[in-house]
Amino acid sequence: MDYSEHYNYNPTLAWNDKVEEYFINAYGADHFSKISKALTHPSSYSCIRVNTLKSTSDTVTEKLLTILQETGHGSDANGVKTLNGDTDITSEVDMGKKQGSISREPNNQVSGQTMMNSILAGDAPKSSLQKFPINKCQVPGLDYVLFVNGSGPHDIQYSSALNKPVKEVIVSRKCAEAVLRGAQVFVPGVLACSAHVEKGDTVAVSVAVEQPVDGGWSVGITRGITLEGTQTDPHHLQRRGLYIGQGTAVLSRAGIFRALHGVAVEMTDRVFNLPSFHGVLEGEIFLQNLPSIITAHALDPQPGDRVLDMCAAPGGKSTALAILMKDEGEIVAADRSHNKVLDIKKLAAEMGLKCVTAHRQDALKAVCQSNETVNLSMQHPDETKSVASEITSCRDFLVDDMESVKTKAVDLHLACNKDVSEEMENQRNYQSKADIRKSMRRMRNGPGRNQTIGGMVEKSKGFSPNSFDRVLLDAPCSALGLRPRLFAGEETMESLKKHGKYQKKMFDQAIHLVRPGGTLVYSTCTLNPGENEAVVRYALDRYKFLSLAPQHPRIGGCGLIGGCELLDENHVEKWLTPEEAELVQRFDPSSSLDTIGFFIAKFSVGQKDI
């Protein structure tokens, strides 16, 4: 067996055939190949946003350096590499120069070392960039953003005893993507394991990726199977080139598949070395992708503004906006998920932000439908007090009127149920098997909605039209720009078109909520032009009072120009004009900025005619 060819990390991203053809038509075959390759790797740095209301960039840098030195991350024998893992850093843009559209040939992209060096450390010499693992962003207005350098990909020596196969663990795709970003291997993510793995053993960690099966996709591994580790193993070829590192087993094989939670393998050698910031300096820092931070700046919120974040979970952009507003004004962070709203509240409290209020609200129903609905948050303070006073008076009247009835009802209830209460008391010590199973499920899955700490979240009835100065619609999308990504075949042309359809509906809601003279920012984390440029085209064509506005800072590339004839349809998907393409920002994961794939469009709202 050629161990070097089998035990390495060289994944090929699988796409739906029609989706791949569509993207090749949009980007060109060579460019799309580079995008697909870049998606399988994590960014070679972590981007950290400092909570400037609690700390400073310099203070956080000192704390992080101490933490990194204690964990050994900052002591790479080969020296810490720059952002993209190479010594030659180029940029997607040239500050001060206009860009053309994204070319189908990536060789036409503007490049130059000056831009990225200025983003990293200003005029600092390159040797200093390689010496320190943390660099401060030097883009004007982004000095509170820190880059913590990682490294990779690395060649791992998967050692084993002579003439004995390597002990292995196969993990799920989602688990592997987290491990590539710096996480450990947790028990729920383990799918299969070699026989006779004991606590303390060194194990090679590979990932099970979906394979084509009968017109669909399937992992084809039943959790708990035993790996043989030889070429006769039915899954041997399936994991070729999909090894993400090796580590030390924290549990035996039996323990891994018996446990419900906890770490199964502690990674010691990784293909990509990125530090984990889980639980580190909570409230002082927030791990966030650079394009997401740029999105908050594009909205340009001012202290005292009323801002709506329509799809706010997990709260990163809402809290970024609050810090830009110096915690003055109001940020309404809305999300349709009850538990995600609780997460937003927790994050805002953790960061000490008072201006963020979280609401449970479906973005497709964000506009208040009833004229009779009272939204206290939109009323003048005097009017709010008047309404509250009337409500209190009505409540007091009802309470007084019902007091005597309640007293009699309580007495009757106590009398009738005295014997029943005694009988129930005797039965309380018995716990049925159904109750036991229910308790075990709750321990395994966590508390349900009604048992969640923090209580229930009040569902919003919607917001009044023209009631916000600025609206951010970071729309749910196909997320095809997120990285690392080891599989993309689940998306079809039909599913991509559905994403675009719902995004347009959300945009229709958003445009009613922002006031004339206000600002609306639309963003996604996908590469799909149908969810990006096509949505912008729809907005500009339908709402003539909208216009694209310049964005600051601008470090991303331009949008796609023209359009694309959709396969098997007599329909051309229209994108942008050259002038419009220069006003949006598109982040390409294959570019030297080494970010996720992302798209940002900023609209100025004129006098409405709706």
Coordinates of C-alpha atoms in Angstrom, one line a residue:
M1 CA 0.0 0.0 0.0
D2 CA 1.2 3.5 -0.8
Y3 CA 0.6 5.2 2.5
S4 CA 1.4 8.7 1.2
E5 CA -1.4 8.5 -1.4
H6 CA -4.0 7.0 0.9
Y7 CA -3.3 8.7 4.2
N8 CA -3.5 12.4 3.1
Y9 CA -6.0 15.2 2.7
N10 CA -6.9 15.8 -0.9
P11 CA -10.7 15.9 -1.1
T12 CA -12.7 16.5 -4.2
L13 CA -16.0 18.5 -3.7
A14 CA -19.0 16.7 -5.2
W15 CA -21.7 18.8 -6.9
N16 CA -25.0 18.1 -8.5
D17 CA -24.3 17.8 -12.2
K18 CA -26.6 20.6 -13.3
V19 CA -25.5 22.9 -10.5
E20 CA -21.9 22.4 -11.5
E21 CA -22.7 23.2 -15.1
Y22 CA -24.5 26.3 -14.0
F23 CA -21.6 27.5 -11.9
I24 CA -19.1 26.7 -14.7
N25 CA -21.2 28.9 -17.0
A26 CA -21.1 31.7 -14.4
Y27 CA -17.4 31.6 -13.4
G28 CA -15.6 29.6 -16.1
A29 CA -14.3 26.1 -15.7
D30 CA -10.8 27.0 -14.4
H31 CA -12.1 29.6 -11.9
F32 CA -14.8 27.3 -10.5
S33 CA -12.3 24.5 -10.1
K34 CA -10.2 26.8 -7.9
I35 CA -13.3 27.9 -5.9
S36 CA -14.3 24.2 -5.3
K37 CA -10.7 23.4 -4.1
A38 CA -10.6 26.4 -1.8
L39 CA -14.0 25.5 -0.3
T40 CA -12.5 22.2 1.0
H41 CA -9.9 24.1 3.1
P42 CA -10.6 26.4 6.0
S43 CA -9.3 29.9 6.0
S44 CA -5.7 29.9 7.2
Y45 CA -6.5 32.5 9.9
S46 CA -9.2 33.2 12.5
C47 CA -10.8 36.6 12.4
I48 CA -11.7 38.1 15.8
R49 CA -13.9 41.1 16.5
V50 CA -13.0 42.9 19.8
N51 CA -15.8 44.3 21.9
T52 CA -14.5 47.8 22.2
L53 CA -17.1 48.7 24.8
K54 CA -15.3 46.3 27.2
S55 CA -11.7 46.1 26.1
T56 CA -9.2 47.2 23.5
S57 CA -7.4 45.5 20.6
D58 CA -4.0 45.8 22.4
T59 CA -5.4 44.4 25.7
V60 CA -7.0 41.5 23.9
T61 CA -3.9 40.8 21.8
E62 CA -1.8 40.5 25.0
K63 CA -4.3 38.1 26.6
L64 CA -4.5 36.0 23.4
L65 CA -0.8 35.8 23.0
T66 CA -0.5 34.5 26.5
I67 CA -3.2 31.9 25.8
L68 CA -1.6 30.8 22.5
Q69 CA 1.8 30.5 24.2
E70 CA 0.3 28.3 26.9
T71 CA -1.3 26.1 24.3
G72 CA 1.8 26.0 22.1
H73 CA 0.1 27.4 19.1
G74 CA 2.4 30.3 18.8
S75 CA 5.6 28.3 18.8
D76 CA 5.6 26.7 15.3
A77 CA 9.1 25.6 14.5
N78 CA 8.7 26.7 10.9
G79 CA 7.5 30.2 12.0
V80 CA 3.9 31.5 11.7
K81 CA 2.9 32.0 8.2
T82 CA 0.9 34.9 6.8
L83 CA -2.8 35.0 6.2
N84 CA -3.0 32.6 3.3
G85 CA -0.3 30.3 4.5
D86 CA 2.2 31.6 2.0
T87 CA 4.9 34.2 2.1
D88 CA 3.4 35.9 -1.0
I89 CA 0.1 37.6 -0.1
T90 CA -1.9 39.2 -2.9
S91 CA -5.2 41.0 -2.8
E92 CA -8.5 40.9 -4.5
V93 CA -8.6 44.6 -4.9
D94 CA -6.4 47.7 -5.2
M95 CA -7.3 50.4 -2.8
G96 CA -8.0 53.6 -4.5
K97 CA -8.6 52.0 -7.9
K98 CA -11.9 51.0 -9.5
Q99 CA -12.4 47.4 -10.4
G100 CA -13.8 45.8 -13.4
S101 CA -16.2 42.9 -13.1
I102 CA -15.2 39.5 -11.9
S103 CA -13.5 37.9 -14.9
R104 CA -14.2 34.3 -15.9
E105 CA -10.4 34.0 -15.9
P106 CA -9.0 34.6 -12.4
N107 CA -5.7 35.7 -13.9
N108 CA -7.4 39.1 -14.6
Q109 CA -8.0 39.8 -11.0
V110 CA -6.1 42.7 -9.5
S111 CA -3.3 41.4 -7.2
G112 CA -0.6 43.0 -5.1
Q113 CA 1.2 42.4 -1.8
T114 CA 0.8 45.9 -0.6
M115 CA -3.0 45.7 0.1
M116 CA -3.0 42.6 2.3
N117 CA 0.1 43.7 4.1
S118 CA -1.7 46.9 4.9
I119 CA -4.7 45.0 6.2
L120 CA -2.5 42.9 8.4
A121 CA 0.1 45.2 9.9
G122 CA 0.4 48.4 8.2
D123 CA 4.0 49.2 7.4
A124 CA 5.4 46.5 9.6
P125 CA 8.2 44.5 8.0
K126 CA 7.4 41.0 6.8
S127 CA 9.6 39.4 9.4
S128 CA 7.4 40.8 12.1
L129 CA 4.4 39.3 10.4
Q130 CA 6.0 35.9 10.6
K131 CA 7.1 36.3 14.2
F132 CA 3.8 37.1 15.8
P133 CA 0.7 35.0 15.4
I134 CA -1.7 37.9 15.9
N135 CA -2.0 40.9 13.6
K136 CA -4.3 43.9 13.8
C137 CA -6.3 44.9 10.8
Q138 CA -5.2 48.3 9.4
V139 CA -8.1 49.0 7.2
P140 CA -9.6 52.4 8.4
G141 CA -12.3 51.7 10.9
L142 CA -11.4 48.0 11.4
D143 CA -8.6 48.4 13.9
Y144 CA -10.7 46.4 16.4
V145 CA -10.4 43.3 14.2
L146 CA -7.6 40.9 14.9
F147 CA -6.3 38.1 12.7
V148 CA -4.9 35.0 14.5
N149 CA -2.8 33.1 12.0
G150 CA -3.0 29.3 11.5
S151 CA -1.0 27.0 9.3
G152 CA -1.6 24.2 6.8
P153 CA -2.1 22.0 5.1
H154 CA 0.5 19.8 6.8
D155 CA 1.7 16.3 5.9
I156 CA 0.9 13.9 8.8
Q157 CA 2.9 10.8 9.5
Y158 CA 0.4 8.2 10.4
S159 CA 2.6 5.8 12.4
S160 CA 1.7 2.1 13.1
A161 CA 3.5 -1.0 14.3
L162 CA 5.3 -3.0 11.7
N163 CA 3.0 -5.1 9.5
K164 CA -0.1 -3.9 11.4
P165 CA -2.8 -1.6 10.1
V166 CA -3.2 1.9 11.4
K167 CA -5.9 2.2 14.1
E168 CA -8.6 4.5 12.7
V169 CA -11.7 6.4 13.5
I170 CA -14.2 7.6 10.9
V171 CA -16.2 10.7 11.7
S172 CA -19.2 12.4 10.1
R173 CA -18.8 15.2 7.6
K174 CA -20.1 17.8 10.0
C175 CA -17.7 16.6 12.7
A176 CA -14.8 16.7 10.3
E177 CA -15.6 20.3 9.1
A178 CA -15.6 21.4 12.8
V179 CA -12.3 19.5 13.4
L180 CA -10.7 21.3 10.4
R181 CA -11.7 24.6 12.1
G182 CA -9.9 23.6 15.4
A183 CA -12.4 21.5 17.3
Q184 CA -11.9 18.1 18.9
V185 CA -13.7 14.9 17.9
F186 CA -16.8 14.5 20.1
V187 CA -18.6 11.2 20.7
P188 CA -21.7 12.0 18.6
G189 CA -19.5 12.6 15.5
V190 CA -17.9 9.2 15.5
L191 CA -19.3 6.7 12.9
A192 CA -16.9 3.8 12.9
C193 CA -13.8 2.7 14.7
S194 CA -11.1 0.0 14.4
A195 CA -11.3 -3.0 16.7
H196 CA -9.3 -3.1 19.9
V197 CA -9.0 0.7 20.2
E198 CA -8.2 1.5 23.8
K199 CA -7.9 4.7 25.8
G200 CA -4.6 6.4 25.0
D201 CA -4.1 4.8 21.6
T202 CA -3.0 6.9 18.6
V203 CA -5.7 6.8 15.9
A204 CA -5.9 8.2 12.4
V205 CA -9.0 10.3 11.9
S206 CA -10.8 10.3 8.5
V207 CA -14.2 11.5 7.3
A208 CA -17.1 9.7 5.7
V209 CA -18.4 11.8 2.8
E210 CA -21.6 11.1 0.8
Q211 CA -21.2 9.0 -2.3
P212 CA -23.5 8.7 -5.3
V213 CA -26.0 5.8 -4.8
D214 CA -28.9 5.1 -7.2
G215 CA -29.4 8.6 -8.3
G216 CA -28.9 10.0 -4.8
W217 CA -26.3 10.4 -2.1
S218 CA -25.5 8.3 0.9
V219 CA -22.6 7.9 3.4
G220 CA -23.1 4.1 3.4
I221 CA -21.8 3.6 6.9
T222 CA -23.8 2.3 9.8
R223 CA -22.7 3.8 13.1
G224 CA -20.7 1.4 15.2
I225 CA -19.2 -0.8 12.5
T226 CA -15.7 -2.1 12.9
L227 CA -12.9 -1.0 10.5
E228 CA -10.5 -3.6 9.3
G229 CA -7.8 -1.1 8.2
T230 CA -6.8 -3.2 5.2
Q231 CA -7.5 -2.9 1.5
T232 CA -10.2 -5.6 1.8
D233 CA -12.1 -3.2 4.1
P234 CA -15.3 -2.2 2.1
H235 CA -14.8 1.4 3.1
H236 CA -11.1 1.5 2.5
L237 CA -11.2 3.3 -0.9
Q238 CA -14.0 5.6 0.3
R239 CA -11.8 7.3 2.8
R240 CA -8.7 7.6 0.5
G241 CA -7.4 11.2 0.7
L242 CA -9.9 12.1 3.4
Y243 CA -7.6 12.0 6.5
I244 CA -7.8 15.1 8.6
G245 CA -5.2 14.2 11.2
Q246 CA -4.5 11.9 14.1
G247 CA -5.1 12.1 17.8
T248 CA -5.3 10.2 21.1
A249 CA -8.4 8.2 21.9
V250 CA -9.9 9.5 25.1
L251 CA -12.2 6.5 25.3
S252 CA -12.0 2.9 24.3
R253 CA -14.0 1.7 21.3
A254 CA -16.7 0.4 23.6
G255 CA -16.7 3.7 25.6
I256 CA -17.1 5.7 22.4
F257 CA -20.3 4.0 21.3
R258 CA -21.7 3.8 24.8
A259 CA -21.3 7.4 25.8
L260 CA -23.8 10.1 24.9
H261 CA -21.5 13.1 24.9
G262 CA -17.9 14.1 25.6
V263 CA -14.6 14.1 23.7
A264 CA -13.8 10.8 21.9
V265 CA -10.5 11.8 20.3
E266 CA -8.2 14.6 21.3
M267 CA -6.5 15.8 18.1
T268 CA -2.7 16.0 18.4
D269 CA -1.6 16.4 14.7
R270 CA -3.9 18.3 12.4
V271 CA -3.8 18.9 8.6
F272 CA -4.8 22.5 9.4
N273 CA -3.7 24.1 12.7
L274 CA -6.2 26.7 13.8
P275 CA -6.6 27.6 17.5
S276 CA -10.0 27.0 19.1
F277 CA -11.6 30.0 20.9
H278 CA -14.5 28.2 22.5
G279 CA -15.1 29.8 25.9
V280 CA -12.1 32.1 25.5
L281 CA -12.5 35.8 26.7
E282 CA -16.3 35.5 26.5
G283 CA -17.8 39.0 26.2
E284 CA -14.5 40.6 25.1
I285 CA -14.2 38.9 21.7
F286 CA -16.4 37.3 19.1
L287 CA -15.1 35.0 16.4
Q288 CA -16.6 36.3 13.1
N289 CA -15.8 36.0 9.4
L290 CA -14.3 39.2 7.9
P291 CA -17.1 39.7 5.3
S292 CA -19.7 39.6 8.1
I293 CA -17.9 42.4 9.9
I294 CA -17.7 44.3 6.6
T295 CA -21.5 43.9 6.3
A296 CA -22.1 45.7 9.6
H297 CA -20.0 48.6 8.4
A298 CA -21.8 48.7 5.0
L299 CA -25.0 49.4 6.9
D300 CA -23.2 52.3 8.5
P301 CA -25.4 52.5 11.7
Q302 CA -25.3 55.7 13.7
P303 CA -25.8 56.2 17.5
G304 CA -29.5 56.8 18.1
D305 CA -30.7 54.9 15.0
R306 CA -33.5 52.3 15.0
V307 CA -32.1 49.2 13.2
L308 CA -33.7 45.9 12.3
D309 CA -31.6 42.8 11.8
M310 CA -34.2 40.6 10.1
C311 CA -32.5 37.2 10.4
A312 CA -30.3 37.8 13.3
A313 CA -29.2 34.5 14.8
P314 CA -26.7 33.8 16.3
G315 CA -26.4 37.5 16.9
G316 CA -22.9 38.3 15.6
K317 CA -24.0 41.1 13.2
S318 CA -26.5 42.5 15.7
T319 CA -23.8 42.9 18.4
A320 CA -21.4 44.3 15.8
L321 CA -24.0 46.9 14.9
A322 CA -24.5 47.7 18.5
I323 CA -20.8 48.3 19.1
L324 CA -20.6 50.6 16.0
M325 CA -23.6 52.5 17.5
K326 CA -21.8 52.7 20.9
D327 CA -24.8 50.9 22.4
E328 CA -26.9 54.0 21.8
G329 CA -30.2 53.6 19.9
E330 CA -32.2 50.5 19.3
I331 CA -31.4 47.3 17.5
V332 CA -34.3 44.9 16.9
A333 CA -32.8 41.4 16.4
A334 CA -35.4 39.1 14.9
D335 CA -35.4 35.4 14.2
R336 CA -38.1 32.8 13.8
S337 CA -36.5 30.2 16.1
H338 CA -37.3 30.4 19.8
N339 CA -34.0 28.9 21.0
K340 CA -32.0 31.1 18.6
V341 CA -33.7 34.2 20.0
L342 CA -32.5 33.1 23.5
D343 CA -29.0 32.7 22.1
I344 CA -29.1 36.3 20.8
K345 CA -30.2 37.5 24.2
K346 CA -27.5 35.5 25.9
L347 CA -24.8 36.9 23.6
A348 CA -26.0 40.5 24.0
A349 CA -26.0 40.2 27.8
E350 CA -22.5 38.5 27.6
M351 CA -21.2 41.5 25.7
G352 CA -22.9 44.0 28.0
L353 CA -25.1 45.5 25.2
K354 CA -28.3 47.2 26.3
C355 CA -29.6 48.4 22.9
V356 CA -30.2 45.0 21.5
T357 CA -33.7 43.6 21.9
A358 CA -34.5 40.1 20.5
H359 CA -37.8 39.2 19.0
R360 CA -39.2 35.9 17.7
Q361 CA -40.4 36.9 14.2
D362 CA -40.6 35.2 10.9
A363 CA -38.9 37.3 8.2
L364 CA -41.6 36.4 5.7
K365 CA -44.2 38.0 8.1
A366 CA -42.2 40.9 9.4
V367 CA -44.6 43.7 8.4
C368 CA -47.5 44.2 10.8
Q369 CA -50.6 43.1 9.0
S370 CA -53.3 44.5 11.3
N371 CA -53.9 48.2 11.7
E372 CA -55.4 47.4 15.2
T373 CA -52.2 45.8 16.4
V374 CA -50.5 47.9 19.1
N375 CA -46.8 48.0 18.9
L376 CA -45.7 49.8 22.1
S377 CA -42.1 50.0 20.9
M378 CA -43.3 52.3 18.0
Q379 CA -45.3 54.7 20.2
H380 CA -44.2 58.0 21.8
P381 CA -43.3 57.6 25.5
D382 CA -46.4 59.6 26.6
E383 CA -48.7 57.5 24.4
T384 CA -47.1 54.3 25.7
K385 CA -47.8 55.4 29.3
S386 CA -51.4 56.2 28.4
V387 CA -52.0 52.8 26.8
A388 CA -50.4 51.1 29.8
S389 CA -52.5 53.1 32.2
E390 CA -55.7 52.0 30.4
I391 CA -54.7 48.4 30.4
T392 CA -53.9 48.5 34.1
S393 CA -57.3 50.1 34.9
C394 CA -59.2 47.4 33.0
R395 CA -57.1 44.7 34.7
D396 CA -57.9 46.1 38.2
F397 CA -61.6 46.2 37.4
L398 CA -61.7 42.6 36.3
V399 CA -59.7 41.5 39.3
D400 CA -62.0 43.2 41.8
D401 CA -65.1 41.8 40.0
M402 CA -63.9 38.2 40.0
E403 CA -62.4 38.1 43.5
S404 CA -65.4 36.8 45.3
V405 CA -66.0 34.2 42.5
K406 CA -62.4 33.0 42.8
T407 CA -62.6 32.6 46.6
K408 CA -65.7 30.4 46.4
A409 CA -64.2 28.3 43.6
V410 CA -61.0 27.7 45.5
D411 CA -62.9 26.5 48.6
L412 CA -65.1 24.2 46.6
H413 CA -62.0 22.8 44.7
L414 CA -60.2 22.1 48.0
A415 CA -63.2 20.3 49.5
C416 CA -63.8 18.1 46.5
N417 CA -60.2 17.1 46.0
K418 CA -59.0 16.4 49.5
D419 CA -59.4 12.6 49.1
V420 CA -57.9 12.6 45.6
S421 CA -54.8 14.6 46.8
E422 CA -54.1 12.0 49.5
E423 CA -54.4 9.1 46.9
M424 CA -52.1 11.0 44.5
E425 CA -49.5 11.5 47.2
N426 CA -49.2 7.8 47.6
Q427 CA -48.7 7.3 43.9
R428 CA -45.9 9.9 43.4
N429 CA -43.2 7.5 44.5
Y430 CA -43.9 5.3 41.5
Q431 CA -42.1 6.2 38.2
S432 CA -43.3 4.4 35.0
K433 CA -41.0 3.1 32.4
A434 CA -42.4 5.7 30.0
D435 CA -41.3 8.5 32.4
I436 CA -37.9 6.9 32.7
R437 CA -37.5 6.8 28.9
K438 CA -38.7 10.4 28.7
S439 CA -36.1 11.5 31.3
M440 CA -33.3 9.7 29.4
R441 CA -34.3 11.4 26.2
R442 CA -34.3 14.8 27.9
M443 CA -30.8 14.1 29.3
R444 CA -29.6 13.1 25.8
N445 CA -31.3 15.8 23.7
G446 CA -31.3 18.7 26.2
P447 CA -34.2 20.6 27.6
G448 CA -37.2 21.3 25.4
R449 CA -38.6 24.7 24.7
N450 CA -40.7 25.0 27.9
Q451 CA -37.8 23.9 30.1
T452 CA -35.2 26.2 28.5
I453 CA -33.4 28.5 30.9
G454 CA -34.6 32.0 30.3
G455 CA -38.3 31.1 29.8
M456 CA -40.5 31.6 26.8
V457 CA -39.9 34.2 24.1
E458 CA -42.8 36.4 23.2
K459 CA -43.7 36.1 19.5
S460 CA -43.7 39.4 17.8
K461 CA -46.8 40.5 15.8
G462 CA -44.7 42.3 13.2
F463 CA -43.4 45.8 12.8
S464 CA -45.0 48.9 11.4
P465 CA -44.0 50.1 7.9
N466 CA -41.3 52.7 7.6
S467 CA -40.4 52.3 11.2
F468 CA -36.7 51.6 10.9
D469 CA -33.8 53.9 9.8
R470 CA -31.7 50.9 8.6
V471 CA -32.5 47.3 7.9
L472 CA -30.1 44.4 7.5
L473 CA -31.4 41.3 5.6
D474 CA -28.7 38.7 6.0
A475 CA -30.9 36.2 4.3
P476 CA -31.0 32.4 4.8
C477 CA -29.4 30.9 1.8
S478 CA -27.8 27.8 0.3
A479 CA -24.6 28.7 2.3
L480 CA -22.4 27.4 -0.5
G481 CA -19.7 29.9 0.4
L482 CA -19.0 28.5 3.9
R483 CA -15.8 26.6 4.4
P484 CA -14.5 24.1 5.0
R485 CA -17.1 22.2 3.0
L486 CA -16.6 18.6 2.1
F487 CA -19.9 18.0 0.2
A488 CA -22.2 20.2 -1.9
G489 CA -24.3 17.6 -3.8
E490 CA -27.4 18.2 -1.7
E491 CA -28.2 21.4 -3.6
T492 CA -30.1 21.0 -6.9
M493 CA -31.1 23.7 -9.4
E494 CA -34.7 23.4 -8.0
S495 CA -33.5 24.0 -4.4
L496 CA -31.3 26.9 -5.5
K497 CA -34.3 28.5 -7.2
K498 CA -36.4 28.0 -4.1
H499 CA -33.8 29.9 -2.0
G500 CA -34.0 32.8 -4.4
K501 CA -37.8 32.8 -4.3
Y502 CA -37.9 33.1 -0.5
Q503 CA -35.1 35.7 -0.5
K504 CA -37.2 37.9 -2.8
K505 CA -40.2 37.5 -0.5
M506 CA -38.1 38.5 2.5
F507 CA -36.7 41.5 0.5
D508 CA -40.3 42.6 -0.2
Q509 CA -40.9 42.6 3.6
A510 CA -37.7 44.5 4.3
I511 CA -38.4 47.2 1.8
H512 CA -41.7 48.1 3.6
L513 CA -40.0 48.4 7.0
V514 CA -37.2 50.8 6.1
R515 CA -38.2 54.5 6.0
P516 CA -37.7 56.8 3.0
G517 CA -34.1 58.1 3.2
G518 CA -33.0 55.0 5.0
T519 CA -30.6 52.2 4.2
L520 CA -31.1 48.5 3.4
V521 CA -28.3 46.0 3.2
Y522 CA -28.7 42.6 1.6
S523 CA -26.1 39.9 2.2
T524 CA -25.6 36.1 1.8
C525 CA -22.9 33.5 2.4
T526 CA -23.4 31.7 -0.9
L527 CA -21.7 31.6 -4.3
N528 CA -25.0 31.3 -6.2
P529 CA -25.6 34.2 -8.5
G530 CA -29.3 33.4 -8.4
E531 CA -29.3 34.3 -4.7
N532 CA -27.0 37.3 -5.1
E533 CA -26.9 39.3 -8.3
A534 CA -30.3 38.0 -9.5
V535 CA -32.0 39.2 -6.2
V536 CA -30.4 42.6 -6.6
R537 CA -31.6 42.8 -10.2
Y538 CA -35.1 41.9 -9.0
A539 CA -35.0 44.6 -6.4
L540 CA -33.8 47.4 -8.7
D541 CA -36.3 46.5 -11.4
R542 CA -39.3 46.2 -9.1
Y543 CA -38.6 49.1 -6.7
K544 CA -37.6 52.1 -8.8
F545 CA -37.0 54.2 -5.7
L546 CA -34.1 51.9 -4.8
S547 CA -30.5 52.6 -5.8
L548 CA -27.2 50.8 -5.1
A549 CA -24.9 52.8 -2.8
P550 CA -21.1 52.7 -2.3
Q551 CA -19.8 50.6 0.5
H552 CA -17.1 51.5 3.0
P553 CA -14.7 49.8 3.6
R554 CA -14.5 48.1 0.3
I555 CA -12.1 45.1 0.1
G556 CA -14.2 42.6 -1.7
G557 CA -14.4 42.1 -5.5
C558 CA -17.2 43.2 -7.9
G559 CA -20.3 41.4 -8.8
L560 CA -21.1 39.3 -11.9
I561 CA -22.2 41.1 -15.1
G562 CA -24.8 40.1 -17.6
G563 CA -26.7 36.9 -17.0
C564 CA -27.1 33.2 -17.6
E565 CA -29.5 31.1 -19.6
L566 CA -30.9 28.6 -17.1
L567 CA -30.5 25.0 -18.3
D568 CA -33.6 23.2 -19.6
E569 CA -35.6 26.5 -19.5
N570 CA -36.4 29.3 -21.9
H571 CA -35.4 31.9 -19.3
V572 CA -32.3 34.1 -18.9
E573 CA -31.4 34.9 -15.3
K574 CA -30.4 38.6 -15.3
W575 CA -27.5 39.9 -13.2
L576 CA -25.9 43.3 -13.0
T577 CA -24.6 46.0 -15.3
P578 CA -20.9 47.0 -15.2
E579 CA -21.8 50.1 -13.2
E580 CA -23.9 48.2 -10.7
A581 CA -21.4 45.4 -10.3
E582 CA -18.8 47.9 -9.0
L583 CA -21.1 48.9 -6.2
V584 CA -21.6 45.4 -4.7
Q585 CA -19.0 43.4 -2.9
R586 CA -18.4 39.7 -3.7
F587 CA -15.9 37.7 -1.6
D588 CA -14.3 34.8 -3.5
P589 CA -12.9 31.9 -1.4
S590 CA -10.2 31.2 -4.0
S591 CA -8.8 34.7 -3.9
S592 CA -5.9 35.7 -1.8
L593 CA -8.1 37.3 0.9
D594 CA -8.8 33.7 1.9
T595 CA -12.3 34.4 3.2
I596 CA -15.6 32.5 2.9
G597 CA -17.7 33.1 -0.1
F598 CA -19.9 36.1 0.6
F599 CA -22.0 38.8 -1.1
I600 CA -23.1 42.3 0.1
A601 CA -25.4 44.8 -1.6
K602 CA -26.3 48.2 -0.1
F603 CA -29.4 50.1 -1.1
S604 CA -30.4 53.7 -0.6
V605 CA -34.2 54.1 -0.2
G606 CA -35.7 57.1 -1.9
Q607 CA -39.3 58.4 -1.7
K608 CA -41.5 55.4 -1.9
D609 CA -44.3 54.8 -4.4
I610 CA -45.8 51.7 -2.6

